[in-house]
Backbone as ProteinMPNN parsed JSONL, in Angstrom:
{"seq_chain_A": "MKYFVFSEQMENNPIPDIKNWFGKITSKDNSEHFDSERGWILLEAKLKAESIYMDILTFPCILVSEKVMKVIWMYRRRTNATKVILLDSDSQNTMLYYLPELPRHEYLCKESTFDKTKTKLLEGALDNNKIQDIPLFILGEVSKATLVIREDVVESLIRRNVRGIKLQELSIM", "coords_chain_A": {"N_chain_A": [[-1.045, -18.594, 10.751], [-2.343, -16.217, 8.532], [-1.589, -14.987, 5.834], [-1.906, -11.535, 3.472], [-2.171, -10.304, 0.213], [-2.514, -6.697, -0.121], [-4.473, -4.005, -1.425], [-6.267, -1.696, -4.275], [-9.566, -2.118, -4.946], [-10.076, -2.362, -8.334], [-12.083, -2.898, -10.008], [-14.814, -1.81, -11.046], [-14.584, 0.292, -9.497], [-13.798, 4.066, -9.801], [-10.452, 5.486, -9.923], [-8.449, 7.255, -8.507], [-6.987, 9.586, -10.756], [-3.68, 10.567, -10.923], [-1.308, 13.044, -11.892], [0.998, 14.358, -11.901], [3.168, 13.077, -11.086], [5.247, 11.942, -11.372], [9.01, 11.788, -10.611], [8.522, 13.207, -8.532], [7.231, 11.179, -6.42], [8.117, 7.493, -6.324], [7.495, 4.116, -6.494], [9.748, 3.086, -4.975], [10.172, 4.651, -2.502], [7.886, 4.015, -0.301], [9.638, 2.623, 1.015], [13.054, 1.967, 0.598], [13.911, 4.968, -0.414], [12.762, 6.322, 1.428], [12.392, 9.957, 2.737], [12.573, 11.228, 5.231], [12.529, 13.749, 5.74], [10.733, 15.291, 4.294], [7.346, 16.77, 4.467], [5.088, 17.079, 3.776], [3.243, 16.256, 0.699], [2.268, 17.444, -2.389], [0.211, 16.474, -4.594], [-1.136, 16.813, -8.175], [-4.04, 15.69, -9.293], [-6.747, 14.054, -11.323], [-9.916, 13.609, -9.863], [-12.578, 11.85, -10.815], [-15.756, 12.734, -11.0], [-17.502, 10.028, -9.89], [-15.657, 8.954, -8.185], [-14.976, 7.536, -5.377], [-13.52, 7.362, -1.765], [-11.068, 5.759, -1.827], [-9.497, 3.261, 0.728], [-7.017, 2.719, 0.328], [-4.405, 3.362, -2.195], [-2.295, 2.237, -4.838], [-0.454, 2.866, -6.711], [1.748, 5.697, -7.722], [2.715, 4.681, -5.91], [2.526, 2.844, -2.656], [-0.353, 4.54, -0.928], [-1.846, 5.354, 1.797], [-4.925, 5.994, 3.439], [-5.79, 8.23, 6.56], [-7.528, 6.391, 7.998], [-6.387, 3.759, 7.982], [-3.476, 4.35, 7.845], [-3.241, 4.642, 11.24], [-4.241, 2.441, 11.785], [-1.659, 1.005, 11.107], [0.095, 2.287, 12.432], [-0.406, 1.339, 15.083], [0.323, -1.03, 14.749], [2.905, -1.127, 14.272], [4.703, 1.147, 15.62], [6.589, 2.792, 15.406], [6.35, 3.81, 12.485], [7.202, 5.76, 10.11], [5.886, 8.443, 7.883], [4.851, 10.604, 4.909], [2.583, 13.085, 4.448], [0.795, 13.067, 1.81], [-1.054, 14.957, -0.477], [-3.608, 15.248, -2.924], [-5.239, 16.599, -5.425], [-7.159, 18.121, -7.156], [-7.5, 20.736, -9.602], [-9.285, 21.457, -11.293], [-12.026, 21.095, -10.129], [-11.599, 21.626, -7.292], [-11.507, 19.866, -5.227], [-9.8, 17.464, -3.167], [-8.003, 14.977, -1.894], [-6.677, 13.014, 0.662], [-3.931, 11.245, 1.687], [-1.771, 9.235, 2.835], [1.814, 8.459, 2.612], [3.266, 5.618, 3.926], [6.786, 4.778, 5.646], [8.106, 1.471, 5.12], [8.917, -1.868, 5.968], [10.885, -3.325, 3.18], [11.015, -6.623, 2.322], [12.249, -9.988, 0.964], [10.554, -12.405, 1.096], [9.673, -14.586, -0.257], [8.609, -17.669, -1.522], [10.184, -19.671, -4.406], [8.379, -21.199, -5.727], [6.579, -19.22, -5.959], [4.436, -17.176, -8.904], [4.541, -14.669, -11.232], [3.846, -12.041, -13.198], [4.905, -11.097, -16.562], [6.445, -9.132, -16.638], [7.403, -8.972, -13.639], [6.102, -7.131, -12.212], [3.445, -7.706, -11.329], [2.391, -9.638, -8.779], [1.277, -13.032, -9.205], [0.222, -15.489, -8.063], [1.144, -16.306, -5.008], [3.793, -17.748, -2.376], [4.688, -17.646, 0.808], [7.644, -17.618, 2.499], [7.908, -20.267, 4.981], [10.087, -19.969, 7.181], [11.537, -17.797, 6.985], [9.361, -15.012, 7.668], [9.055, -14.75, 9.793], [6.239, -14.131, 11.73], [5.914, -11.06, 11.18], [3.628, -8.536, 11.096], [3.409, -6.658, 9.12], [4.831, -5.73, 5.815], [6.473, -5.082, 2.792], [6.867, -6.118, -0.383], [9.714, -7.634, -1.233], [10.123, -8.839, -4.064], [9.041, -7.768, -5.918], [8.326, -5.625, -8.172], [6.621, -3.378, -8.788], [5.367, -1.505, -6.205], [3.912, -3.656, -3.445], [2.045, -4.778, -0.707], [2.185, -6.572, 1.865], [0.398, -8.096, 4.657], [-0.828, -9.299, 7.857], [-3.003, -11.693, 9.256], [-4.293, -10.382, 11.757], [-4.394, -7.487, 11.006], [-5.503, -7.655, 8.672], [-8.093, -8.296, 9.727], [-8.399, -5.894, 11.822], [-8.72, -3.695, 10.335], [-10.865, -4.44, 8.439], [-12.531, -3.825, 10.994], [-12.779, -1.384, 11.47], [-13.816, -0.516, 8.413], [-13.016, -0.526, 5.756], [-12.819, 0.941, 2.88], [-13.15, 0.035, -1.495], [-11.059, -1.882, -1.234], [-9.017, -4.629, -1.626], [-8.444, -8.1, -1.418], [-5.207, -10.552, -1.046], [-4.961, -13.838, -0.677], [-2.063, -15.612, 0.458], [0.174, -18.46, 0.472], [2.055, -20.023, 3.039], [4.618, -21.827, 3.41]], "CA_chain_A": [[-1.434, -16.977, 10.916], [-2.569, -15.954, 7.147], [-1.021, -13.597, 5.091], [-2.761, -11.599, 2.12], [-1.691, -8.638, -0.356], [-3.737, -5.272, 0.221], [-4.665, -3.792, -2.912], [-6.973, -1.583, -4.199], [-10.638, -3.041, -5.673], [-10.329, -1.567, -9.098], [-12.77, -3.175, -10.955], [-16.117, -0.641, -10.819], [-14.448, 1.75, -8.686], [-13.084, 4.619, -10.206], [-9.565, 5.394, -8.808], [-8.021, 9.274, -8.734], [-5.819, 9.827, -12.189], [-2.342, 10.979, -10.465], [-1.166, 13.417, -12.964], [2.185, 15.154, -12.143], [4.109, 12.07, -9.889], [7.473, 11.661, -11.893], [10.178, 12.57, -10.22], [8.187, 13.183, -6.566], [7.272, 10.234, -5.688], [8.104, 5.682, -6.856], [7.967, 2.974, -5.898], [10.618, 2.891, -3.823], [9.321, 5.945, -1.706], [8.031, 3.435, 0.568], [10.811, 1.798, 1.67], [14.811, 2.337, 0.498], [13.822, 5.86, -0.817], [11.642, 6.896, 1.964], [12.456, 10.68, 2.918], [11.694, 11.828, 6.587], [12.422, 15.612, 5.686], [9.258, 15.406, 3.163], [6.523, 16.385, 5.908], [4.036, 16.674, 2.818], [3.883, 15.975, -0.846], [1.139, 17.725, -3.149], [0.401, 16.039, -6.533], [-2.304, 17.209, -9.39], [-5.299, 14.106, -9.663], [-7.936, 13.978, -11.644], [-10.523, 12.946, -9.163], [-14.088, 11.468, -11.153], [-17.184, 12.763, -9.626], [-18.329, 8.83, -9.313], [-14.497, 8.536, -8.009], [-14.865, 7.21, -4.26], [-12.54, 7.909, -1.31], [-10.603, 4.228, -0.863], [-8.444, 3.301, 1.742], [-5.611, 2.298, -0.448], [-4.395, 3.163, -3.695], [-0.875, 1.486, -5.012], [0.171, 3.411, -8.083], [2.498, 5.105, -8.4], [3.349, 3.979, -4.578], [1.101, 2.913, -1.438], [-0.435, 5.508, -0.284], [-2.879, 4.966, 2.548], [-5.938, 6.583, 3.778], [-5.642, 8.133, 7.685], [-7.891, 5.176, 8.688], [-5.237, 2.892, 7.591], [-2.469, 4.518, 8.541], [-3.889, 4.39, 12.234], [-4.187, 0.421, 11.956], [-0.398, 0.806, 10.708], [0.357, 2.964, 13.891], [-0.976, 0.699, 15.945], [0.99, -2.581, 14.59], [4.263, -0.429, 13.852], [4.461, 2.338, 16.566], [7.514, 4.36, 14.842], [6.238, 4.524, 11.012], [7.125, 6.966, 9.456], [4.474, 8.663, 7.28], [4.437, 11.636, 4.474], [1.252, 13.216, 4.076], [0.427, 13.759, 0.104], [-2.118, 15.476, -0.701], [-4.609, 14.786, -4.307], [-5.593, 18.431, -5.713], [-8.295, 18.312, -8.963], [-7.606, 21.848, -10.064], [-10.991, 21.85, -11.55], [-13.081, 21.065, -9.398], [-11.199, 22.091, -5.943], [-11.282, 18.769, -4.338], [-8.531, 17.09, -2.48], [-8.091, 13.485, -1.404], [-5.485, 13.337, 1.988], [-3.047, 9.979, 1.734], [0.192, 9.015, 3.904], [2.739, 7.655, 2.26], [4.603, 5.235, 5.034], [7.902, 4.192, 5.391], [7.603, -0.094, 5.399], [9.96, -2.809, 5.671], [11.079, -3.916, 2.537], [11.526, -8.136, 2.668], [12.277, -11.079, 0.415], [10.277, -13.953, 1.723], [8.544, -15.367, -1.776], [9.103, -19.011, -2.139], [10.417, -20.095, -5.375], [6.766, -21.535, -6.296], [5.267, -18.045, -6.653], [4.381, -16.569, -10.523], [3.948, -13.348, -11.841], [3.608, -11.729, -14.971], [6.23, -11.401, -17.246], [7.755, -8.198, -15.802], [8.04, -9.069, -12.433], [5.601, -6.119, -11.325], [2.698, -8.265, -10.273], [2.422, -11.487, -8.184], [-0.225, -13.815, -9.991], [0.618, -16.319, -7.101], [2.441, -16.601, -4.072], [4.115, -18.476, -1.196], [5.672, -17.15, 1.772], [8.579, -19.169, 3.1], [7.337, -19.759, 6.981], [11.269, -19.497, 8.126], [11.607, -16.538, 6.796], [8.375, -14.751, 7.816], [8.868, -14.242, 11.258], [5.457, -13.16, 12.225], [5.845, -9.565, 11.185], [2.69, -7.732, 10.871], [3.075, -5.94, 7.385], [5.906, -5.301, 4.685], [6.747, -4.983, 1.062], [7.362, -7.933, -1.086], [10.787, -6.942, -2.055], [10.667, -9.463, -4.833], [8.112, -7.307, -6.725], [9.186, -4.208, -8.594], [5.988, -2.342, -8.049], [5.118, -2.057, -4.203], [2.962, -4.971, -2.881], [1.92, -4.541, 0.571], [1.799, -7.7, 2.626], [-0.622, -7.742, 5.809], [-0.666, -10.528, 8.286], [-4.682, -11.637, 9.148], [-4.937, -9.931, 12.451], [-4.482, -6.646, 10.893], [-6.949, -7.433, 8.241], [-9.081, -7.579, 10.649], [-8.095, -4.18, 12.28], [-9.349, -2.88, 9.008], [-12.241, -4.152, 9.111], [-13.668, -3.001, 12.014], [-12.897, 0.19, 10.768], [-14.735, -0.119, 7.536], [-12.104, 0.443, 5.293], [-13.222, 0.836, 1.445], [-12.523, 0.116, -1.83], [-9.866, -2.782, -0.729], [-9.05, -5.986, -2.312], [-7.341, -8.625, -0.681], [-5.203, -11.664, -1.954], [-4.364, -14.483, 0.67], [-0.831, -16.169, 0.275], [0.211, -19.579, 1.103], [2.101, -20.441, 3.927], [5.876, -23.169, 3.045]], "C_chain_A": [[-1.445, -16.764, 9.405], [-1.967, -14.821, 6.591], [-1.869, -13.225, 3.832], [-2.063, -10.467, 1.407], [-2.903, -7.912, -0.16], [-3.303, -4.683, -0.45], [-5.867, -3.245, -2.945], [-7.907, -2.405, -5.077], [-10.573, -2.008, -6.641], [-11.235, -1.891, -9.846], [-14.252, -2.492, -10.273], [-15.592, 0.096, -9.817], [-13.425, 2.719, -9.064], [-11.968, 5.171, -9.291], [-8.595, 7.102, -9.236], [-6.746, 8.661, -9.676], [-5.206, 11.098, -11.408], [-2.028, 11.654, -11.804], [0.774, 13.713, -13.175], [3.491, 14.308, -10.837], [5.541, 12.198, -10.447], [8.057, 12.506, -11.718], [9.929, 13.114, -8.844], [7.901, 12.187, -6.315], [7.405, 8.711, -6.654], [7.613, 5.362, -6.199], [8.281, 2.224, -4.904], [10.915, 3.88, -2.593], [8.948, 5.278, -0.463], [8.606, 2.765, 1.813], [12.122, 2.362, 1.45], [15.132, 3.881, 0.559], [13.225, 6.823, -0.189], [12.573, 8.49, 2.575], [11.655, 11.295, 4.179], [11.913, 13.082, 6.443], [11.301, 15.903, 5.16], [8.25, 15.73, 4.819], [5.435, 16.654, 5.061], [4.376, 16.865, 1.156], [2.346, 16.482, -1.698], [1.204, 17.505, -4.315], [-0.861, 16.47, -7.453], [-2.896, 15.841, -9.567], [-6.568, 14.71, -10.332], [-9.112, 13.328, -10.894], [-12.237, 13.002, -10.173], [-15.07, 11.73, -10.3], [-17.371, 11.086, -9.372], [-16.985, 8.103, -8.433], [-15.001, 8.738, -5.929], [-13.541, 6.953, -3.417], [-11.894, 6.338, -1.0], [-9.515, 4.195, -0.429], [-7.251, 2.988, 1.467], [-5.463, 2.829, -1.653], [-2.177, 2.623, -3.545], [-0.361, 1.71, -6.08], [0.316, 4.711, -7.615], [3.6, 4.663, -7.323], [2.258, 3.683, -3.557], [1.164, 3.698, -0.988], [-2.334, 5.094, 0.65], [-3.99, 6.247, 3.502], [-5.56, 6.547, 6.0], [-6.157, 6.973, 8.245], [-6.926, 4.041, 8.654], [-4.108, 3.208, 8.366], [-2.842, 4.887, 9.974], [-3.488, 2.515, 12.527], [-2.335, 0.454, 12.257], [0.366, 1.007, 11.486], [0.625, 1.741, 14.969], [0.122, -0.954, 16.053], [2.783, -2.356, 14.495], [4.173, 0.594, 13.81], [4.792, 3.624, 15.725], [7.733, 4.427, 13.179], [6.532, 5.475, 10.498], [6.647, 7.695, 8.544], [5.08, 10.169, 6.406], [3.577, 11.815, 4.336], [0.865, 13.621, 2.361], [-1.212, 13.973, 0.124], [-2.676, 15.406, -1.88], [-5.252, 15.963, -4.376], [-6.247, 18.113, -7.64], [-8.822, 20.141, -8.567], [-8.95, 22.525, -10.035], [-11.936, 22.07, -10.879], [-12.835, 21.469, -7.701], [-11.243, 20.931, -5.296], [-10.182, 18.354, -3.893], [-8.831, 16.201, -1.892], [-6.458, 13.48, -0.238], [-4.998, 11.829, 1.751], [-2.187, 10.709, 2.544], [0.585, 7.989, 2.909], [3.42, 6.977, 3.498], [5.467, 5.17, 4.606], [7.699, 2.669, 5.641], [8.885, -0.943, 5.004], [9.802, -3.233, 4.502], [11.881, -5.338, 2.643], [11.077, -9.285, 1.652], [11.99, -12.067, 0.969], [9.645, -15.002, 1.159], [9.663, -16.458, -1.146], [9.462, -18.7, -3.469], [9.285, -20.262, -6.235], [6.22, -20.677, -6.606], [5.649, -18.156, -7.74], [3.927, -15.465, -9.918], [4.178, -13.364, -13.152], [5.274, -11.417, -15.315], [7.379, -10.581, -17.092], [7.93, -7.925, -14.531], [7.287, -7.757, -11.628], [4.225, -6.045, -11.245], [2.495, -9.388, -10.117], [0.641, -11.864, -8.366], [-0.162, -14.738, -8.922], [1.513, -16.535, -5.992], [2.742, -17.237, -3.141], [4.944, -18.11, -0.154], [6.58, -18.489, 2.51], [8.52, -18.671, 4.899], [8.517, -19.434, 7.549], [11.512, -18.483, 7.998], [10.393, -15.048, 7.389], [8.653, -13.678, 9.232], [7.895, -13.532, 12.083], [5.41, -11.411, 12.331], [4.792, -9.377, 10.673], [2.425, -7.04, 9.327], [4.584, -5.655, 7.259], [5.528, -5.325, 3.251], [7.335, -5.983, 0.515], [8.417, -6.941, -1.799], [10.882, -7.934, -3.841], [9.868, -8.903, -6.663], [8.429, -6.03, -7.558], [7.681, -3.206, -8.23], [5.545, -2.663, -6.567], [3.757, -2.778, -4.006], [3.413, -4.952, -1.518], [1.546, -5.372, 1.173], [1.058, -7.353, 4.091], [-0.678, -8.881, 6.281], [-2.549, -10.294, 8.769], [-5.478, -10.675, 10.381], [-5.114, -8.548, 12.015], [-5.338, -6.484, 9.737], [-7.798, -7.173, 9.295], [-9.939, -6.555, 11.13], [-9.21, -3.735, 11.434], [-10.317, -2.922, 8.475], [-13.598, -4.245, 9.301], [-13.822, -1.88, 11.417], [-13.432, 0.641, 9.767], [-13.804, 0.047, 6.734], [-12.881, -0.086, 3.655], [-12.597, 0.258, 0.52], [-10.904, -1.204, -1.923], [-9.608, -4.433, -1.539], [-7.963, -6.869, -1.176], [-7.145, -10.243, -1.035], [-4.773, -12.55, -0.825], [-3.723, -15.151, -0.294], [-0.802, -17.171, 1.014], [1.529, -19.369, 1.94], [3.452, -21.507, 3.48], [6.464, -23.321, 3.927]], "O_chain_A": [[-0.411, -17.184, 8.886], [-1.987, -13.72, 7.141], [-2.453, -14.082, 3.169], [-1.371, -9.703, 2.08], [-4.041, -8.369, -0.055], [-2.089, -4.498, -0.53], [-6.732, -3.67, -2.179], [-7.443, -3.245, -5.848], [-10.865, -0.863, -6.295], [-11.389, -1.005, -10.687], [-14.628, -2.72, -9.123], [-16.467, 0.645, -9.148], [-12.253, 2.457, -8.791], [-12.22, 5.37, -8.102], [-8.343, 7.671, -10.298], [-5.931, 7.758, -9.486], [-5.743, 12.19, -11.221], [-2.363, 11.064, -12.831], [1.531, 13.43, -14.104], [4.31, 14.817, -10.072], [6.619, 12.499, -9.935], [8.022, 13.641, -12.194], [10.841, 13.439, -8.083], [8.72, 11.958, -5.425], [6.801, 8.738, -7.726], [7.159, 5.981, -5.236], [7.761, 1.327, -4.241], [11.889, 3.75, -1.852], [9.491, 5.715, 0.551], [8.262, 2.502, 2.965], [12.381, 3.334, 2.16], [16.094, 4.319, 1.189], [13.021, 7.932, -0.682], [13.69, 8.134, 2.949], [10.5, 11.719, 4.187], [11.286, 13.714, 7.294], [10.764, 16.92, 5.599], [8.387, 15.154, 5.898], [4.424, 16.419, 5.723], [5.332, 17.385, 0.582], [1.355, 15.772, -1.529], [1.967, 18.053, -5.11], [-1.836, 16.142, -6.778], [-2.194, 14.919, -9.984], [-7.231, 15.66, -9.916], [-9.364, 12.24, -11.412], [-12.925, 14.022, -10.201], [-15.296, 11.219, -9.203], [-17.363, 10.948, -8.149], [-17.094, 6.947, -8.024], [-15.265, 9.802, -5.37], [-12.559, 6.464, -3.975], [-12.239, 5.77, 0.036], [-8.562, 4.835, -0.875], [-6.391, 2.969, 2.348], [-6.486, 2.803, -2.337], [-1.301, 2.67, -2.681], [0.281, 0.791, -6.59], [-0.681, 5.19, -7.076], [4.784, 4.387, -7.512], [1.168, 4.252, -3.632], [2.214, 4.098, -0.487], [-3.436, 4.746, 0.226], [-3.546, 7.231, 4.093], [-5.259, 5.559, 6.669], [-5.402, 6.378, 9.014], [-6.872, 3.408, 9.709], [-3.747, 2.564, 9.351], [-2.672, 6.104, 9.91], [-2.75, 1.809, 13.213], [-1.799, 0.058, 13.292], [1.354, 0.281, 11.602], [1.683, 1.389, 15.49], [0.478, -1.645, 17.008], [3.654, -3.216, 14.623], [3.819, 1.281, 12.853], [4.201, 4.658, 15.415], [8.735, 4.854, 12.605], [5.602, 6.281, 10.536], [7.625, 7.562, 7.808], [5.753, 10.921, 7.111], [3.007, 10.792, 3.954], [0.713, 14.808, 2.072], [-2.168, 13.349, 0.582], [-1.628, 15.663, -2.472], [-5.843, 16.378, -3.379], [-5.778, 17.982, -8.771], [-9.707, 20.654, -7.883], [-9.509, 23.417, -9.397], [-12.66, 23.064, -10.934], [-13.802, 21.594, -6.949], [-10.706, 21.235, -4.231], [-9.268, 19.057, -4.325], [-9.871, 16.257, -1.237], [-5.374, 13.963, -0.563], [-5.973, 11.092, 1.596], [-1.919, 11.872, 2.848], [-0.038, 7.012, 2.494], [4.159, 7.71, 4.155], [5.592, 5.358, 3.395], [6.941, 2.53, 6.6], [9.642, -0.773, 4.048], [8.662, -3.651, 4.296], [13.072, -5.38, 2.951], [9.893, -9.561, 1.459], [12.876, -12.789, 1.426], [9.183, -16.01, 1.694], [10.778, -16.369, -0.632], [9.166, -17.575, -3.873], [9.147, -19.643, -7.291], [5.33, -20.806, -7.446], [6.649, -18.79, -8.077], [3.334, -15.192, -8.875], [4.536, -14.22, -13.961], [6.325, -11.472, -14.677], [8.581, -10.81, -17.228], [8.48, -6.893, -14.148], [7.762, -7.363, -10.563], [3.616, -4.981, -11.132], [2.392, -10.212, -11.026], [-0.453, -11.425, -8.013], [-1.387, -14.797, -8.819], [2.649, -16.966, -6.189], [1.67, -17.59, -2.648], [6.135, -18.35, -0.357], [6.346, -19.646, 2.86], [8.784, -17.708, 5.618], [8.413, -18.625, 8.471], [11.814, -17.919, 9.049], [10.983, -13.968, 7.431], [8.516, -12.486, 9.506], [8.191, -12.655, 12.895], [5.003, -10.716, 13.262], [4.66, -9.989, 9.613], [1.391, -7.003, 8.66], [5.377, -5.421, 8.171], [4.43, -5.562, 2.746], [8.267, -6.63, 0.992], [8.243, -5.971, -2.537], [11.724, -7.586, -4.669], [9.994, -9.296, -7.823], [9.224, -5.428, -6.836], [7.786, -2.326, -7.375], [5.426, -3.74, -5.983], [2.682, -2.37, -4.444], [4.568, -5.047, -1.102], [0.325, -5.299, 1.308], [1.25, -6.231, 4.561], [-0.612, -9.788, 5.451], [-3.206, -9.255, 8.693], [-6.64, -10.275, 10.313], [-6.094, -8.071, 12.587], [-5.935, -5.417, 9.598], [-8.165, -6.069, 9.697], [-11.137, -6.274, 11.088], [-10.36, -3.472, 11.786], [-10.877, -1.939, 7.988], [-14.699, -4.447, 8.787], [-14.857, -1.448, 10.91], [-13.693, 1.842, 9.7], [-13.457, 1.217, 6.901], [-13.347, -1.196, 3.402], [-11.522, -0.233, 0.866], [-9.953, -1.123, -2.701], [-10.58, -5.103, -1.886], [-7.075, -6.457, -0.429], [-8.045, -11.057, -1.243], [-4.164, -11.964, 0.07], [-4.148, -15.399, -1.423], [-1.445, -17.205, 2.063], [2.204, -18.433, 1.512], [2.82, -22.418, 2.945], [7.364, -24.161, 3.933]]}, "name": "protein", "num_of_chains": 1, "seq": "MKYFVFSEQMENNPIPDIKNWFGKITSKDNSEHFDSERGWILLEAKLKAESIYMDILTFPCILVSEKVMKVIWMYRRRTNATKVILLDSDSQNTMLYYLPELPRHEYLCKESTFDKTKTKLLEGALDNNKIQDIPLFILGEVSKATLVIREDVVESLIRRNVRGIKLQELSIM"}
């Protein structure tokens, strides 16, 4: 089975500029710092007129659309999620995302390469002995929240016409 890093397509897609996230959410909120008591989070954002509603954002943490969240629930039924509302107070536009609680695993082989600060995976190889056919997880070796999904999850997302996504295939060793 193939695996992919699932992220937003940043080229030619203006992403929302989230303003007041510091102290409210971090890249660790998708896993070990997830707070199941929070029902929702309101964040100020600058939503450009040409912004499209992308189905995934990866900064400052992994935020997914309702469409993607429903697919996550298909593969991990008991996944907790907090609603995140992005509000542009100037235009009064809003975008609704979900901050899902996902498992964090260290499944990369030593052959994987990163940028200098280990915030981005340049080339990834997963350890076949560790992966055990898990449908989706966050890479523990990368400091920026990096979502990995299995090929059948990708197919489910594509059938639902997700927008603004980027897939980077990972090798299996």
